[in-house]
mmCIF file of C-alpha atoms and ligand atoms in Angstrom:
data_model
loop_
_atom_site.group_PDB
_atom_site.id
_atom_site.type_symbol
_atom_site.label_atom_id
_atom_site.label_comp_id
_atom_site.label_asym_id
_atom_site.label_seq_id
_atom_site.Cartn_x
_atom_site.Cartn_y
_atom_site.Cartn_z
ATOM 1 C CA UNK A 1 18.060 1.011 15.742
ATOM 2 C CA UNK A 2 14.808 -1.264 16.323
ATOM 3 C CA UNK A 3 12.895 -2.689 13.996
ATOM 4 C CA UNK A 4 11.877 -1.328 10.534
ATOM 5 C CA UNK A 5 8.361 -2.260 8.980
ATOM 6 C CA UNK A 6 8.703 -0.516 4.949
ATOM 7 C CA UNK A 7 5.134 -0.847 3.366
ATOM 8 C CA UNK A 8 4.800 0.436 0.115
ATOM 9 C CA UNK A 9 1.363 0.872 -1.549
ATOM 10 C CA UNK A 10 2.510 2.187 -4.785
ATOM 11 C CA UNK A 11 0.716 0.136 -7.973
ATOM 12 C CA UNK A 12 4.793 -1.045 -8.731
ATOM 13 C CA UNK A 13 6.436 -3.714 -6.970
ATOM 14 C CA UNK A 14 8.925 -2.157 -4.247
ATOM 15 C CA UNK A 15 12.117 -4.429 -6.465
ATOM 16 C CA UNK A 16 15.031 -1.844 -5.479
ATOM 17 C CA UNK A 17 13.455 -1.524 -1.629
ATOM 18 C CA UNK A 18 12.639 -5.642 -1.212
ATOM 19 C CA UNK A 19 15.913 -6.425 -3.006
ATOM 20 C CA UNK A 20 18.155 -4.423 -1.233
ATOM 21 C CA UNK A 21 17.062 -5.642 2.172
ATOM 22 C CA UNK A 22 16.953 -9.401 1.177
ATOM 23 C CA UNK A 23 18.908 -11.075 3.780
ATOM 24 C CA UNK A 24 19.626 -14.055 4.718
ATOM 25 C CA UNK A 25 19.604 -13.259 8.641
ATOM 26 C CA UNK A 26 17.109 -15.471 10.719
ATOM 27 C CA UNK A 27 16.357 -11.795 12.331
ATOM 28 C CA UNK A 28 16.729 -9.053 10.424
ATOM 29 C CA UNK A 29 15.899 -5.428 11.523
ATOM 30 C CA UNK A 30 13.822 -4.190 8.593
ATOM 31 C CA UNK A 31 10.955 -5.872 7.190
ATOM 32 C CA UNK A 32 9.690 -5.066 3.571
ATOM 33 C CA UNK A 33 5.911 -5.489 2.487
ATOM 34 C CA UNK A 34 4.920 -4.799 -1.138
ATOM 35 C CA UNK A 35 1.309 -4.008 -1.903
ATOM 36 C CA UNK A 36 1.380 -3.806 -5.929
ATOM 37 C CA UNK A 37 0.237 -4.991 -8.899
ATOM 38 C CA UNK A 38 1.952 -8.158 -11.091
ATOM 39 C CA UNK A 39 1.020 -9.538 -14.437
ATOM 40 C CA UNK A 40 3.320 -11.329 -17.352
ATOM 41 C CA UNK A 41 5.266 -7.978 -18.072
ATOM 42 C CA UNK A 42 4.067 -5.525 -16.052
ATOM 43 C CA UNK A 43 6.991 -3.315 -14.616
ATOM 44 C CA UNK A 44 8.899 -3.966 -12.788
ATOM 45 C CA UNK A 45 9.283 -7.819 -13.938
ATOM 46 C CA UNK A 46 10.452 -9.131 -10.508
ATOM 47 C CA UNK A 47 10.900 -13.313 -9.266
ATOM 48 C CA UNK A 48 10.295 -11.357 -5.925
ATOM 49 C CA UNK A 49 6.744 -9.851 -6.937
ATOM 50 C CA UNK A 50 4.523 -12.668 -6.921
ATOM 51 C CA UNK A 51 2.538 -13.738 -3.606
ATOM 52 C CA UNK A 52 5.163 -14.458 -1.302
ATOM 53 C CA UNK A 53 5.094 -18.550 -0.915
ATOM 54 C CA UNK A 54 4.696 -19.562 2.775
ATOM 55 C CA UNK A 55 7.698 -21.806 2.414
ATOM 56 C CA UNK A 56 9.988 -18.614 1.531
ATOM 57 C CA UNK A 57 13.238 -18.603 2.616
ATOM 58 C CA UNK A 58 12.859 -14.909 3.157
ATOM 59 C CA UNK A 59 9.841 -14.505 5.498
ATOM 60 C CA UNK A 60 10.805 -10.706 6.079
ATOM 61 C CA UNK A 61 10.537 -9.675 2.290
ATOM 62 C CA UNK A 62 6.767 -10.100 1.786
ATOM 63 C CA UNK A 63 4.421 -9.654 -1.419
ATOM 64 C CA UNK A 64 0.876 -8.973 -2.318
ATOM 65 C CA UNK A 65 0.291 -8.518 -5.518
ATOM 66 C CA UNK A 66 -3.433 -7.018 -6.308
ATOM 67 C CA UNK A 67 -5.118 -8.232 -9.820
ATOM 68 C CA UNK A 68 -6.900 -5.497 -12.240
ATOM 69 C CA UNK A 69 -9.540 -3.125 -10.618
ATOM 70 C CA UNK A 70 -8.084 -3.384 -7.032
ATOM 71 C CA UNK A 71 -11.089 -1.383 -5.178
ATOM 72 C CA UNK A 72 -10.700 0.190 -1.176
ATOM 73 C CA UNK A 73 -12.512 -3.595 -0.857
ATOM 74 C CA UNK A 74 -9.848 -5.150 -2.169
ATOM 75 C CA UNK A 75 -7.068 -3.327 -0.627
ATOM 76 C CA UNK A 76 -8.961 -3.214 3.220
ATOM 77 C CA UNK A 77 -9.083 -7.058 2.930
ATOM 78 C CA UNK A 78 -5.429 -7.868 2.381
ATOM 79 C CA UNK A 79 -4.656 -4.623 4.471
ATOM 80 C CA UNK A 80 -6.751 -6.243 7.543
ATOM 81 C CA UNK A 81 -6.023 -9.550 6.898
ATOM 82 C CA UNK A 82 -2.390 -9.678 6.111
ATOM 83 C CA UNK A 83 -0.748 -6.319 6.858
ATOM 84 C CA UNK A 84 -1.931 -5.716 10.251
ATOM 85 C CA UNK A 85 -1.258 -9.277 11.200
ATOM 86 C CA UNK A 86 2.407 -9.047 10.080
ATOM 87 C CA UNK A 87 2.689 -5.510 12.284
ATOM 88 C CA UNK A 88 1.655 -7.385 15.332
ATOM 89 C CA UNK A 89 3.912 -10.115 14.730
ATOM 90 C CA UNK A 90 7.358 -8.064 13.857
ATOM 91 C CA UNK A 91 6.212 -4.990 16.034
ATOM 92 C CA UNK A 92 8.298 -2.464 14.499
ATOM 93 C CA UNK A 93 9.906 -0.063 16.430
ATOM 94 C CA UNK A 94 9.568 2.069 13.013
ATOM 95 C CA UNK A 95 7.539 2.428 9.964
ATOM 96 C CA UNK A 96 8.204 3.898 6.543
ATOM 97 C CA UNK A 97 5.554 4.222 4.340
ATOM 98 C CA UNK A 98 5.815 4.505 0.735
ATOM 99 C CA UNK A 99 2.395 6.677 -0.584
ATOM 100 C CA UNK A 100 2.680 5.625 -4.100
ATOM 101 C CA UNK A 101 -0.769 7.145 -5.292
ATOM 102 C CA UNK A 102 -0.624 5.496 -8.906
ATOM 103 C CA UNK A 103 -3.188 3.008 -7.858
ATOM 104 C CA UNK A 104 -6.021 5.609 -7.580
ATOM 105 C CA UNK A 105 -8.921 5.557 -10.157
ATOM 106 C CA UNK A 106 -8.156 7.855 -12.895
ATOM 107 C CA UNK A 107 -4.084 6.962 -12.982
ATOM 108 C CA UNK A 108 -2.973 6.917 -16.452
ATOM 109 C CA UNK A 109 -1.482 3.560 -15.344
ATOM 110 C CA UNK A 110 -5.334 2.606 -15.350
ATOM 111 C CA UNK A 111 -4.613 -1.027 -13.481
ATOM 112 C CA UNK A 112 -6.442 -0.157 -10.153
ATOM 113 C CA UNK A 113 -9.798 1.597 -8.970
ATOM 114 C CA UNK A 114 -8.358 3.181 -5.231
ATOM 115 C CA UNK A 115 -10.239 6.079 -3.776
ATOM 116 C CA UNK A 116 -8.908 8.476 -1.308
ATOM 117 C CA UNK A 117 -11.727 9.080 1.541
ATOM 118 C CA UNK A 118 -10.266 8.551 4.760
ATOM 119 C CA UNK A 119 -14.086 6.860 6.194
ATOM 120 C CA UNK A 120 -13.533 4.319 3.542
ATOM 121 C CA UNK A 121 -12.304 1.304 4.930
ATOM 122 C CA UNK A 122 -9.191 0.476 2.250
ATOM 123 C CA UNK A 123 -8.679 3.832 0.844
ATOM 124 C CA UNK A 124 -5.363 5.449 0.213
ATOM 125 C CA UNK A 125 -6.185 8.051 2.809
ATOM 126 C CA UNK A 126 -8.232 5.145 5.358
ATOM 127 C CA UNK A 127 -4.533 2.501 5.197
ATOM 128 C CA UNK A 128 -2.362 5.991 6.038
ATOM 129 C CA UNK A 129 -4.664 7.689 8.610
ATOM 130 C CA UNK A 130 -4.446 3.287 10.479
ATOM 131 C CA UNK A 131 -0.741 3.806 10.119
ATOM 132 C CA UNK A 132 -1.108 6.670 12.088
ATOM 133 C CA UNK A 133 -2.894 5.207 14.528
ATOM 134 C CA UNK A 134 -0.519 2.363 15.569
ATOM 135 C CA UNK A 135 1.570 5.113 17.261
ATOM 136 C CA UNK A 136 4.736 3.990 15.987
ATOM 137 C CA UNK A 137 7.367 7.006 14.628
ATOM 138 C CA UNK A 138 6.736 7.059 10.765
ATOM 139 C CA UNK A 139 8.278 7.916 7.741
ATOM 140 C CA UNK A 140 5.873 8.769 4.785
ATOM 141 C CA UNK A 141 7.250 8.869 1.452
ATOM 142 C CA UNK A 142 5.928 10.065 -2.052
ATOM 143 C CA UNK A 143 5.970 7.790 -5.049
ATOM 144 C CA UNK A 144 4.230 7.087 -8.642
ATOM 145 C CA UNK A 145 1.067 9.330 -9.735
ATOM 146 C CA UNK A 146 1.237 10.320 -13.232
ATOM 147 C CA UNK A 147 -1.792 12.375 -13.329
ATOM 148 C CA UNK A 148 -0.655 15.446 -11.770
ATOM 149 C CA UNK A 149 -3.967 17.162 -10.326
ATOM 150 C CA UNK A 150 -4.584 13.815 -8.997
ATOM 151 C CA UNK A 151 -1.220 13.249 -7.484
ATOM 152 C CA UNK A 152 -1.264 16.378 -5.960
ATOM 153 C CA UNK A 153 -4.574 16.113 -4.415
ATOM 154 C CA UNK A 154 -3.706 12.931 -2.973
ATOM 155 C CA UNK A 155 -0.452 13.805 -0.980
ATOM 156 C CA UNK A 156 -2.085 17.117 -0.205
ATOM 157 C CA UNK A 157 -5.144 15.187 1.441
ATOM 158 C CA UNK A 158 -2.480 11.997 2.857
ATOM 159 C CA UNK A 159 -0.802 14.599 4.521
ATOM 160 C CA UNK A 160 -4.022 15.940 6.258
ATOM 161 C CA UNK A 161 -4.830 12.416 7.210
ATOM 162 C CA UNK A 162 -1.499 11.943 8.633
ATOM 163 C CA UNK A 163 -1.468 15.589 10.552
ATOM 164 C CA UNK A 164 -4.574 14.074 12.226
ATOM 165 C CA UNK A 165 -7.271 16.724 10.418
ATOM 166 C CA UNK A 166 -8.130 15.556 7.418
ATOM 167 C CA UNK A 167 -9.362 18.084 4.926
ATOM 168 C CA UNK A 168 -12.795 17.579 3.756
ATOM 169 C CA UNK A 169 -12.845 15.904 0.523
ATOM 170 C CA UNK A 170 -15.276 19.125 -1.604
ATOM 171 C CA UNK A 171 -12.638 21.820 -0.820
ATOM 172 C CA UNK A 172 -12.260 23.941 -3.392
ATOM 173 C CA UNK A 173 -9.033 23.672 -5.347
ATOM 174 C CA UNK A 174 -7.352 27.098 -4.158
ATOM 175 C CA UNK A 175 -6.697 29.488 -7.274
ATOM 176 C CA UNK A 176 -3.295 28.742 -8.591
ATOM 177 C CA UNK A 177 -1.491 28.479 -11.763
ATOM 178 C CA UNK A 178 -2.467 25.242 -12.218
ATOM 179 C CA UNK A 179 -5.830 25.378 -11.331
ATOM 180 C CA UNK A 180 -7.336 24.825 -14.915
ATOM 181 C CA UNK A 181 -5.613 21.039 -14.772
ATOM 182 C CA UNK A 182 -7.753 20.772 -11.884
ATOM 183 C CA UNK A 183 -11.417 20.922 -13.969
ATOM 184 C CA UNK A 184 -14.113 19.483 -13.940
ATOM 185 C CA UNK A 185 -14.743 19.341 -10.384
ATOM 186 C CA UNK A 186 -11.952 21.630 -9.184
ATOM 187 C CA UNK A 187 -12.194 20.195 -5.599
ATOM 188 C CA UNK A 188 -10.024 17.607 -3.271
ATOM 189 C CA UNK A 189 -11.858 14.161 -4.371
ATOM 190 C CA UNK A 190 -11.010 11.768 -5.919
ATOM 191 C CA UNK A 191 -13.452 9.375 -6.731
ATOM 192 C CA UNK A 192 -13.183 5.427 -7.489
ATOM 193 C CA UNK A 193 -15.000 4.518 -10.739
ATOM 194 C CA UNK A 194 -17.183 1.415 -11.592
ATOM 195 C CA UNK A 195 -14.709 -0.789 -12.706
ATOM 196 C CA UNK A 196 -14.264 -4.255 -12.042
ATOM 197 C CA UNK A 197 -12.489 -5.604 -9.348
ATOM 198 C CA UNK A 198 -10.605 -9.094 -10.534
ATOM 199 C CA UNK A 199 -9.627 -9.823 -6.987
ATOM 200 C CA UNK A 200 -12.403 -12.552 -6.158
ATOM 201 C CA UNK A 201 -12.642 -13.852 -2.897
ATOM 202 C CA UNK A 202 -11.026 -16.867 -3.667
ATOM 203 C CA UNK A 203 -8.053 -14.603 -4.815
ATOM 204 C CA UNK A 204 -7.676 -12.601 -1.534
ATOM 205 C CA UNK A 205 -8.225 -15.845 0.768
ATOM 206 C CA UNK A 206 -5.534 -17.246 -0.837
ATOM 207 C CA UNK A 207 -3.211 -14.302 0.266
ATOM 208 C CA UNK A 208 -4.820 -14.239 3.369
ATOM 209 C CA UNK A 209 -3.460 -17.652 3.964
ATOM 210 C CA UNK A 210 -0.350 -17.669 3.205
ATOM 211 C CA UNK A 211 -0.198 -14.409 5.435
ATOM 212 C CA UNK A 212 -1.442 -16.271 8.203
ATOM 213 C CA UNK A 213 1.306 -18.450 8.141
ATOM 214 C CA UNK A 214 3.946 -15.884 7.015
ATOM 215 C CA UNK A 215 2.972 -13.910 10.412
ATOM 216 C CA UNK A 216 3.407 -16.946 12.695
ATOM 217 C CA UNK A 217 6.409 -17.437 11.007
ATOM 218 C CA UNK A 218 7.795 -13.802 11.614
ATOM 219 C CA UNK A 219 6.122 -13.706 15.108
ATOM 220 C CA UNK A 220 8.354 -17.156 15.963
ATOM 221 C CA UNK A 221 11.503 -15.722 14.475
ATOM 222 C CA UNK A 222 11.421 -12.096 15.911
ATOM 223 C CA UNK A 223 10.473 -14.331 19.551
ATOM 224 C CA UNK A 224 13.907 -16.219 19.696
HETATM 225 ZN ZN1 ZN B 301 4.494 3.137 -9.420
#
């Protein structure tokens, strides 16, 4: 079967995914790698959601969780700096991608501040067009959005990335039955707001570092 690389960039920690595939194999096939939100009871309430320690004994079940505000910054750093790293060291022969769009701005979830525009280095659309581009077979799956128009929009416009044209972001909205959800701007956009990011860069190089060491870890394993 290969190897198995399941990222999942919905705002909830990925517990029935990461659990499920904890193993306590020196090799396994699939790797899991949650990009989420934690916080004293936020759901789902997980051992397994906070930053994954360097020391784990389960260096194939990774975690990043993202503080309040997460921005495309925020989400292109740890995406760069720890994601793409951990690709290169497990090389999957596979991807699945979980396209969880409850982190974009506007979410009734209101935690993070994500945008969609493919140019935008850390958007929703930006981390699936640079899955795309790794030229491994992928599997992209829905997830969380709980504001409809917005939900729709998104996995309408990730699935334009992902066919290789992306749609331009001031299409119209197309005249449906829905359409009136779709006001004010009745168009494809969806656009980050001003919010504050809480993920300093003191926060992020702290992931980044344990990543680094995470992804020499994997590399060494998936080498013997
Ligand atoms: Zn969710």
């Amino acid at each position: 079967m290969g190897r198995q690389m399941y990222i999942d960039l919905d705002l909830h920690f990925s517990d029935g995914v990461s659990e499920a595939f904890m193993t306590a194999s020196k090799s396994p096939s699939v790797l899991t790698l949650s990009i989420h939100h934690a916080a004293p009871g936020f759901y789902p309430t997980s051992p397994h959601a906070a930053l994954t320690p360097v020391d784990t004994p389960n260096p194939f079940n990774l975690a990043i969780p993202l503080l309040e505000g997460a921005s495309n910054d925020s989400l292109h750093y740890v995406w760069k700096n720890c994601v793409v790293p951990v690709k290169d060291a497990f090389s999957p022969d596979f991807v699945v991608l979980q396209c969880g769009v409850d982190g974009l701005a506007g979410d009734p979830c209101a935690v993070w501040n994500l945008g969609l525009d493919v140019s935008s280095a850390g958007s929703l659309g930006n981390v699936v067009g640079d899955v795309i581009n790794w030229g491994v077979p992928t599997l992209l799956l829905g997830g969380g959005g709980y504001d409809s128009p917005n939900a729709a929009r998104a996995w309408a416009y990730l699935t334009s990335v992902a066919c290789g044209s992306p749609l331009a972001l001031d299409t119209s909205i197309p005249e449906h039955s829905a359409f009136p959800q779709y006001a004010p701007s009745f168009m494809l956009e969806v656009l980050p707001g001003n919010r504050l990011d809480l993920n300093t860069p003191e926060y992020l190089t702290t992931i980044e570092n344990n990543f680094n060491e995470l992804a020499a870890r994997i590399k060494a394993l998936c080498n013997t």
